[in-house]
Coordinates of C-alpha atoms and ligand atoms in Angstrom, one line a residue:
M1 CA 0.0 0.0 0.0
G2 CA 1.2 3.5 -0.8
E3 CA 1.9 6.6 1.3
V4 CA -1.4 8.2 0.6
K5 CA -3.6 6.7 3.3
S6 CA -7.4 6.6 3.2
E7 CA -7.6 8.3 6.6
Y8 CA -5.8 11.3 5.2
I9 CA -8.0 11.5 2.1
F10 CA -11.1 11.2 4.4
K11 CA -9.8 14.2 6.4
I12 CA -9.6 16.2 3.1
L13 CA -13.1 15.0 2.2
D14 CA -14.4 16.2 5.6
K15 CA -13.4 19.7 4.7
Y16 CA -15.0 19.6 1.2
D17 CA -18.3 21.4 0.6
K18 CA -20.4 18.4 -0.4
N19 CA -22.9 20.6 -2.2
N20 CA -20.2 21.9 -4.4
I21 CA -18.2 18.9 -5.6
T22 CA -16.2 19.1 -8.9
I23 CA -15.5 16.0 -10.9
A24 CA -12.1 16.2 -12.4
T25 CA -9.9 14.1 -14.6
L26 CA -6.9 14.3 -16.9
G27 CA -7.7 15.3 -20.5
S28 CA -7.2 12.0 -22.4
H29 CA -8.5 8.4 -22.7
T30 CA -12.2 8.5 -21.5
S31 CA -12.3 12.1 -20.1
L32 CA -15.0 13.2 -22.6
H33 CA -17.7 10.9 -21.2
I34 CA -16.5 11.1 -17.6
L35 CA -17.0 14.8 -17.6
Q36 CA -20.2 14.7 -19.8
G37 CA -21.7 12.2 -17.4
A38 CA -20.7 14.3 -14.4
K39 CA -22.5 17.3 -15.9
E40 CA -25.6 15.2 -16.6
E41 CA -25.7 14.3 -12.9
G42 CA -25.4 18.0 -11.9
F43 CA -21.7 18.3 -11.0
R44 CA -19.2 21.0 -12.0
T45 CA -16.4 19.6 -14.1
A46 CA -12.7 20.2 -14.4
I47 CA -10.0 19.0 -16.8
V48 CA -6.3 18.9 -16.3
C49 CA -5.0 19.3 -19.8
E50 CA -1.6 19.3 -21.5
K51 CA -1.0 22.5 -23.4
G52 CA -2.0 22.0 -27.0
R53 CA -4.4 19.1 -26.2
E54 CA -7.4 21.3 -25.3
V55 CA -9.2 21.1 -28.7
P56 CA -11.6 18.2 -28.2
Y57 CA -12.6 19.4 -24.7
K58 CA -13.3 23.0 -25.9
R59 CA -15.1 21.8 -29.0
F60 CA -17.3 19.4 -27.1
G61 CA -17.6 21.8 -24.1
V62 CA -17.5 19.2 -21.4
A63 CA -15.3 21.1 -18.9
D64 CA -16.3 24.0 -16.7
E65 CA -12.7 24.6 -15.5
Y66 CA -9.4 24.1 -17.3
I67 CA -6.1 23.5 -15.5
I68 CA -3.5 23.7 -18.3
V69 CA -0.2 22.0 -17.6
D70 CA 3.0 21.8 -19.6
K71 CA 3.1 18.0 -19.4
F72 CA 0.3 15.5 -18.3
K73 CA 2.5 14.3 -15.5
D74 CA 2.3 17.7 -13.9
I75 CA -1.1 16.7 -12.5
V76 CA 0.8 15.4 -9.4
N77 CA 2.5 18.8 -8.9
D78 CA 1.7 20.4 -5.6
D79 CA 0.1 23.5 -7.1
V80 CA -2.2 21.5 -9.3
Q81 CA -3.2 19.3 -6.4
Q82 CA -4.0 22.4 -4.4
K83 CA -6.1 23.8 -7.2
L84 CA -8.0 20.5 -7.3
R85 CA -8.6 20.4 -3.6
D86 CA -9.7 24.1 -3.7
M87 CA -12.5 23.2 -6.1
N88 CA -13.6 20.2 -3.9
A89 CA -12.5 17.9 -6.7
I90 CA -12.9 14.1 -6.8
V91 CA -10.6 12.8 -9.5
V92 CA -11.6 9.9 -11.7
P93 CA -8.6 7.8 -12.7
H94 CA -8.4 6.3 -16.2
G95 CA -5.7 4.5 -18.2
S96 CA -3.8 7.6 -19.3
F97 CA -4.0 9.2 -15.8
V98 CA -2.2 6.2 -14.4
A99 CA 0.3 6.0 -17.3
Y100 CA 1.2 9.8 -17.2
A101 CA 1.0 10.5 -13.5
G102 CA 2.9 7.3 -12.7
L103 CA 1.7 4.6 -10.3
E104 CA 4.1 5.5 -7.5
N105 CA 3.0 9.2 -7.6
V106 CA -0.6 8.1 -7.5
E107 CA 0.1 5.9 -4.5
D108 CA 2.5 8.2 -2.6
K109 CA 2.1 11.8 -3.6
F110 CA -1.4 12.4 -5.0
N111 CA -3.3 13.8 -2.0
V112 CA -6.5 14.4 -3.8
P113 CA -9.6 12.3 -3.3
M114 CA -10.0 9.7 -6.1
F115 CA -13.0 7.7 -7.1
G116 CA -12.5 3.9 -6.6
N117 CA -9.7 2.0 -5.0
R118 CA -6.3 3.6 -5.8
D119 CA -4.4 0.6 -4.4
I120 CA -5.8 -1.8 -7.0
L121 CA -4.3 0.1 -9.9
R122 CA -1.0 -1.6 -9.2
W123 CA -2.7 -5.0 -9.4
E124 CA -3.8 -4.5 -13.0
A125 CA -0.4 -3.0 -14.0
E126 CA 1.7 -5.9 -12.7
R127 CA 1.0 -9.1 -14.6
D128 CA 1.7 -11.4 -11.7
K129 CA -0.6 -9.5 -9.4
E130 CA -3.3 -9.4 -12.1
R131 CA -3.0 -13.1 -12.5
T132 CA -3.2 -13.7 -8.8
L133 CA -6.5 -11.8 -8.7
L134 CA -7.9 -14.0 -11.5
V135 CA -6.6 -17.3 -10.2
E136 CA -7.7 -16.6 -6.6
G137 CA -11.2 -15.9 -8.0
G138 CA -11.2 -19.1 -10.0
V139 CA -11.7 -17.2 -13.3
R140 CA -10.9 -19.1 -16.5
I141 CA -7.6 -17.7 -18.0
P142 CA -5.2 -18.8 -20.8
Y143 CA -2.6 -21.5 -19.9
K144 CA 0.8 -19.9 -19.0
Y145 CA 4.2 -21.1 -20.1
D146 CA 7.2 -20.6 -17.7
D147 CA 9.9 -20.9 -20.3
P148 CA 10.1 -20.4 -24.2
S149 CA 11.6 -23.9 -24.5
E150 CA 8.2 -25.4 -23.5
I151 CA 6.3 -23.9 -26.4
D152 CA 4.4 -26.8 -27.9
R153 CA 1.4 -25.1 -29.6
P154 CA 0.5 -21.6 -30.7
V155 CA 1.2 -19.0 -28.0
M156 CA 0.8 -15.3 -27.6
V157 CA 3.9 -13.5 -26.3
K158 CA 3.4 -10.3 -24.4
F159 CA 5.7 -7.8 -22.6
P160 CA 5.4 -5.6 -19.5
G161 CA 3.9 -2.2 -19.3
A162 CA 1.0 -0.5 -21.1
R163 CA 2.3 -0.3 -24.6
G164 CA -1.0 -0.9 -26.4
G165 CA 0.0 -4.3 -27.7
R166 CA 3.2 -3.1 -29.4
G167 CA 5.8 -5.9 -29.8
Y168 CA 3.3 -8.7 -29.0
F169 CA 3.6 -11.7 -31.3
V170 CA 2.4 -15.2 -32.0
A171 CA 4.7 -18.2 -32.2
S172 CA 4.4 -22.0 -32.3
S173 CA 7.8 -23.2 -31.4
P174 CA 10.9 -22.2 -29.4
E175 CA 12.7 -21.5 -32.7
E176 CA 10.0 -19.2 -34.0
F177 CA 10.0 -17.4 -30.6
N178 CA 13.7 -16.6 -30.9
K179 CA 13.4 -15.5 -34.5
K180 CA 10.5 -13.1 -33.8
I181 CA 12.3 -11.7 -30.7
D182 CA 15.3 -10.9 -32.9
A183 CA 13.0 -9.2 -35.4
M184 CA 11.3 -7.1 -32.7
K185 CA 14.6 -6.1 -31.3
A186 CA 15.9 -5.0 -34.7
R187 CA 12.8 -2.9 -35.1
G188 CA 13.6 -1.2 -31.8
W189 CA 10.4 -2.4 -30.2
L190 CA 12.0 -4.6 -27.5
E191 CA 15.0 -4.4 -25.2
D192 CA 16.9 -7.4 -23.6
E193 CA 15.2 -6.5 -20.3
D194 CA 11.7 -6.9 -21.9
V195 CA 12.7 -10.3 -23.3
A196 CA 13.6 -11.6 -19.9
N197 CA 10.2 -10.5 -18.8
A198 CA 8.3 -12.0 -21.7
H199 CA 4.9 -13.4 -20.7
I200 CA 4.0 -16.5 -22.8
E201 CA 0.5 -17.8 -22.8
E202 CA -1.7 -20.2 -24.8
Y203 CA -3.1 -18.5 -28.0
V204 CA -6.9 -18.7 -27.6
S205 CA -8.5 -18.8 -31.0
G206 CA -11.7 -17.0 -30.4
C207 CA -13.6 -13.8 -30.6
N208 CA -12.7 -10.8 -28.5
Y209 CA -15.1 -9.2 -26.0
C210 CA -14.0 -6.5 -23.6
I211 CA -16.7 -6.4 -21.0
H212 CA -17.4 -3.3 -19.1
Y213 CA -18.7 -3.6 -15.5
F214 CA -19.5 -1.3 -12.7
Y215 CA -19.3 -2.6 -9.1
S216 CA -21.4 -0.5 -6.8
A217 CA -20.0 -0.6 -3.3
L218 CA -23.1 1.2 -2.1
E219 CA -25.4 -1.5 -3.4
D220 CA -22.9 -4.4 -3.3
K221 CA -23.9 -5.2 -6.9
V222 CA -22.1 -5.8 -10.2
E223 CA -23.7 -4.2 -13.2
L224 CA -22.9 -5.0 -16.9
L225 CA -22.8 -1.7 -18.8
G226 CA -21.4 -2.6 -22.2
M227 CA -18.9 -4.6 -24.4
D228 CA -16.6 -3.7 -27.2
T229 CA -14.0 -5.3 -29.4
R230 CA -10.7 -3.7 -30.1
Y231 CA -9.7 -2.3 -33.5
E232 CA -5.9 -3.0 -33.6
S233 CA -3.1 -2.0 -35.9
S234 CA -1.5 -3.6 -37.8
I235 CA -3.3 -6.9 -37.3
D236 CA -6.8 -5.7 -38.4
G237 CA -5.4 -4.1 -41.6
F238 CA -3.2 -7.2 -42.2
V239 CA -6.2 -9.6 -42.2
R240 CA -7.9 -7.6 -45.0
M241 CA -5.1 -8.7 -47.3
P242 CA -5.6 -11.9 -49.3
A243 CA -3.8 -14.8 -47.5
K244 CA -1.4 -15.3 -50.4
D245 CA -0.1 -11.7 -50.1
Q246 CA 0.1 -12.0 -46.3
L247 CA 2.5 -14.9 -46.8
D248 CA 4.5 -13.1 -49.5
I249 CA 5.2 -10.0 -47.5
D250 CA 6.1 -11.8 -44.3
L251 CA 5.1 -9.0 -42.0
S252 CA 5.0 -9.4 -38.2
P253 CA 1.6 -7.9 -37.2
S254 CA 1.3 -5.9 -34.0
Y255 CA -1.7 -5.2 -31.7
V256 CA -1.7 -1.5 -31.1
V257 CA -5.3 -0.4 -30.1
T258 CA -6.5 2.5 -32.4
G259 CA -10.2 2.3 -31.6
N260 CA -13.2 0.2 -30.5
H261 CA -16.3 -1.4 -32.0
P262 CA -19.4 -1.9 -29.9
A263 CA -20.4 -5.5 -29.4
V264 CA -23.1 -7.7 -27.9
I265 CA -22.6 -11.3 -26.9
R266 CA -24.8 -14.4 -27.4
E267 CA -27.5 -14.2 -24.7
S268 CA -26.7 -17.8 -23.6
L269 CA -23.2 -16.6 -22.6
L270 CA -24.5 -13.9 -20.2
P271 CA -24.5 -16.3 -17.2
Q272 CA -20.7 -16.7 -17.6
V273 CA -20.3 -13.0 -18.1
F274 CA -21.9 -12.2 -14.8
E275 CA -20.4 -15.1 -12.9
M276 CA -16.8 -14.2 -13.9
A277 CA -17.2 -10.6 -12.7
D278 CA -18.8 -11.7 -9.4
K279 CA -15.8 -14.0 -8.8
L280 CA -13.3 -11.2 -9.6
V281 CA -15.1 -8.8 -7.3
D282 CA -14.9 -11.3 -4.5
S283 CA -11.2 -12.0 -4.9
A284 CA -10.4 -8.3 -5.2
K285 CA -12.3 -7.7 -1.9
K286 CA -10.1 -10.3 -0.2
L287 CA -6.7 -9.4 -1.8
V288 CA -6.9 -5.6 -2.1
A289 CA -9.5 -4.0 0.1
P290 CA -11.9 -2.3 -0.5
G291 CA -11.9 -4.2 -3.8
L292 CA -12.9 -3.3 -7.3
N293 CA -15.2 -0.3 -6.4
G294 CA -16.4 1.5 -9.5
P295 CA -15.7 0.6 -13.2
F296 CA -13.6 -2.3 -14.3
C297 CA -13.2 -4.4 -17.5
M298 CA -12.5 -8.0 -18.3
Q299 CA -10.9 -8.6 -21.7
T300 CA -12.0 -12.0 -22.9
L301 CA -11.8 -14.4 -25.8
V302 CA -14.7 -16.7 -26.5
N303 CA -13.7 -20.0 -28.1
D304 CA -15.8 -22.4 -30.2
N305 CA -16.6 -24.4 -27.0
L306 CA -18.4 -21.2 -26.0
E307 CA -16.1 -20.7 -23.0
V308 CA -15.4 -17.1 -22.0
I309 CA -11.6 -16.9 -21.2
C310 CA -10.3 -13.7 -19.5
F311 CA -6.8 -12.7 -20.7
E312 CA -6.6 -9.3 -19.1
I313 CA -8.4 -6.9 -16.8
S314 CA -8.6 -3.1 -16.2
A315 CA -9.3 -2.1 -12.6
R316 CA -10.6 1.3 -13.7
V317 CA -12.6 2.7 -16.5
D318 CA -11.7 1.0 -19.8
G319 CA -11.1 2.8 -23.1
G320 CA -13.7 0.8 -24.8
T321 CA -16.4 2.5 -22.8
N322 CA -16.0 5.4 -25.3
A323 CA -18.1 3.3 -27.7
F324 CA -21.1 4.0 -25.4
M325 CA -21.2 7.7 -24.5
G326 CA -24.9 7.5 -25.0
G327 CA -25.4 4.2 -23.3
S328 CA -25.2 0.6 -24.6
P329 CA -27.8 -2.2 -25.1
Y330 CA -26.9 -3.5 -21.7
S331 CA -27.0 -0.2 -19.8
Y332 CA -30.4 0.4 -21.5
L333 CA -31.7 -2.8 -19.9
T334 CA -30.7 -1.6 -16.5
Y335 CA -31.4 2.1 -16.8
G336 CA -33.8 2.6 -19.7
E337 CA -32.0 5.9 -20.5
P338 CA -28.5 6.9 -21.8
M339 CA -26.0 5.7 -19.1
S340 CA -22.4 6.0 -20.1
M341 CA -19.7 4.7 -17.7
G342 CA -18.8 8.3 -16.9
R343 CA -22.4 9.1 -15.9
R344 CA -22.6 5.9 -13.8
I345 CA -19.5 7.0 -11.9
A346 CA -21.1 10.4 -11.2
L347 CA -24.4 8.8 -10.2
E348 CA -22.5 6.7 -7.6
I349 CA -20.8 9.8 -6.2
K350 CA -24.2 11.5 -6.1
H351 CA -25.8 8.6 -4.2
A352 CA -22.8 8.4 -1.9
I353 CA -23.1 12.1 -1.0
E354 CA -26.9 11.7 -0.4
K355 CA -26.3 8.8 1.9
E356 CA -23.3 10.4 3.5
E357 CA -21.2 7.4 2.5
L358 CA -18.5 9.0 0.3
E359 CA -15.8 7.1 2.1
K360 CA -17.2 3.9 0.6
V361 CA -16.4 5.0 -2.9
I362 CA -13.3 7.2 -2.5
T363 CA -9.7 6.5 -1.6
Ligands
AMP401 P1 -3.7 -6.9 -24.7 O1 -2.7 -5.9 -24.9 O2 -3.4 -7.9 -23.6 O3 -5.1 -6.3 -24.6 O4 -3.7 -7.8 -26.0 C1 -3.8 -7.3 -27.3 C2 -4.6 -8.2 -28.2 O5 -3.9 -9.5 -28.4 C3 -5.9 -8.5 -27.7 O6 -6.9 -7.6 -28.1 C4 -6.3 -9.8 -28.4 O7 -6.7 -9.6 -29.7 C5 -4.9 -10.5 -28.5 N1 -4.7 -11.5 -27.4 C6 -4.3 -11.2 -26.2 N2 -4.1 -12.4 -25.5 C7 -4.4 -13.4 -26.3 C8 -4.4 -14.8 -26.2 N3 -4.1 -15.4 -25.1 N4 -4.8 -15.5 -27.3 C9 -5.2 -14.9 -28.4 N5 -5.1 -13.6 -28.6 C10 -4.8 -12.8 -27.6

């Protein structure tokens, strides 16, 4: 656990004017619908934005206040933190916030109330911890290889850090593994240190569903809010090429996320979809209290045995939620009106203020 203790954050919260809360985030990733959703629930909104990156926020008009910084990472500077506290801000973390601010800074230096569990962010960032959460919960995951020499069937090779799938590759034998590692190094996409930390897992031939959930700590309930599939470069361009040409050009595809498609899953798979999230929420409560409060995502592959296999999680709002700024088919079933993930976060904060239970949803 980091230096920023919940008791200290709760003291800051005590001094906040609860009738005048601002919802704030870093201008990137999912900030458009986080702030739009906050406005819909009646909050003031603020954006911490890197100089030169204001355009989408100004054009869409989602922010009431702008804190312009030289670099995204400056969100952890003392003066920026003070400005946020002065506006009674609750900060909503997202993938870019964690990447730019730095996990250590979020854990040790960022003395501003944050929505959700700040301690769980490390558990999604470190592959062993992430795996422990899934294994402990009994969630179905891909088989993992401890050494490249054991590769005996198609595997997916991954590397540490949030690099958007850059440098990932598929191999079927130890020889092919070594050949592709050399090619990635020559391209400057991998260092020796990355190779030592290569994560090798069974290649699941199946369809990709990234499932967006919201765990309400106030109601102790997991909600299904949407699903997307990733649009990844260069693999998705590569597969549009006739097979013969793919063989001719001998290109190593990569998996850099460039966008998202909305998706729905076969209705008969929904029991698995709910069950796996309930399991993860339970193991998170045990391993990293208070658990997975707020938005999270399970990235899955569904094979032709109709098994939903989880290969990755996000313990905060996932980028794919951008596909549902006006709500998804699943959020429609629950709410009957447009409910983005951003709006759901704001609704939880609003309910927590009404019930005087903010400390249940903030760390
Ligand atoms: P990730 O960066 O972990 O989200 O992975 C990037 C992409 O690689 C995913 O969107 C999937 O298309 C693919 N992928 C990841 N893990 C596997 C796996 N075990 N088997 C097959 N494809 C995978």
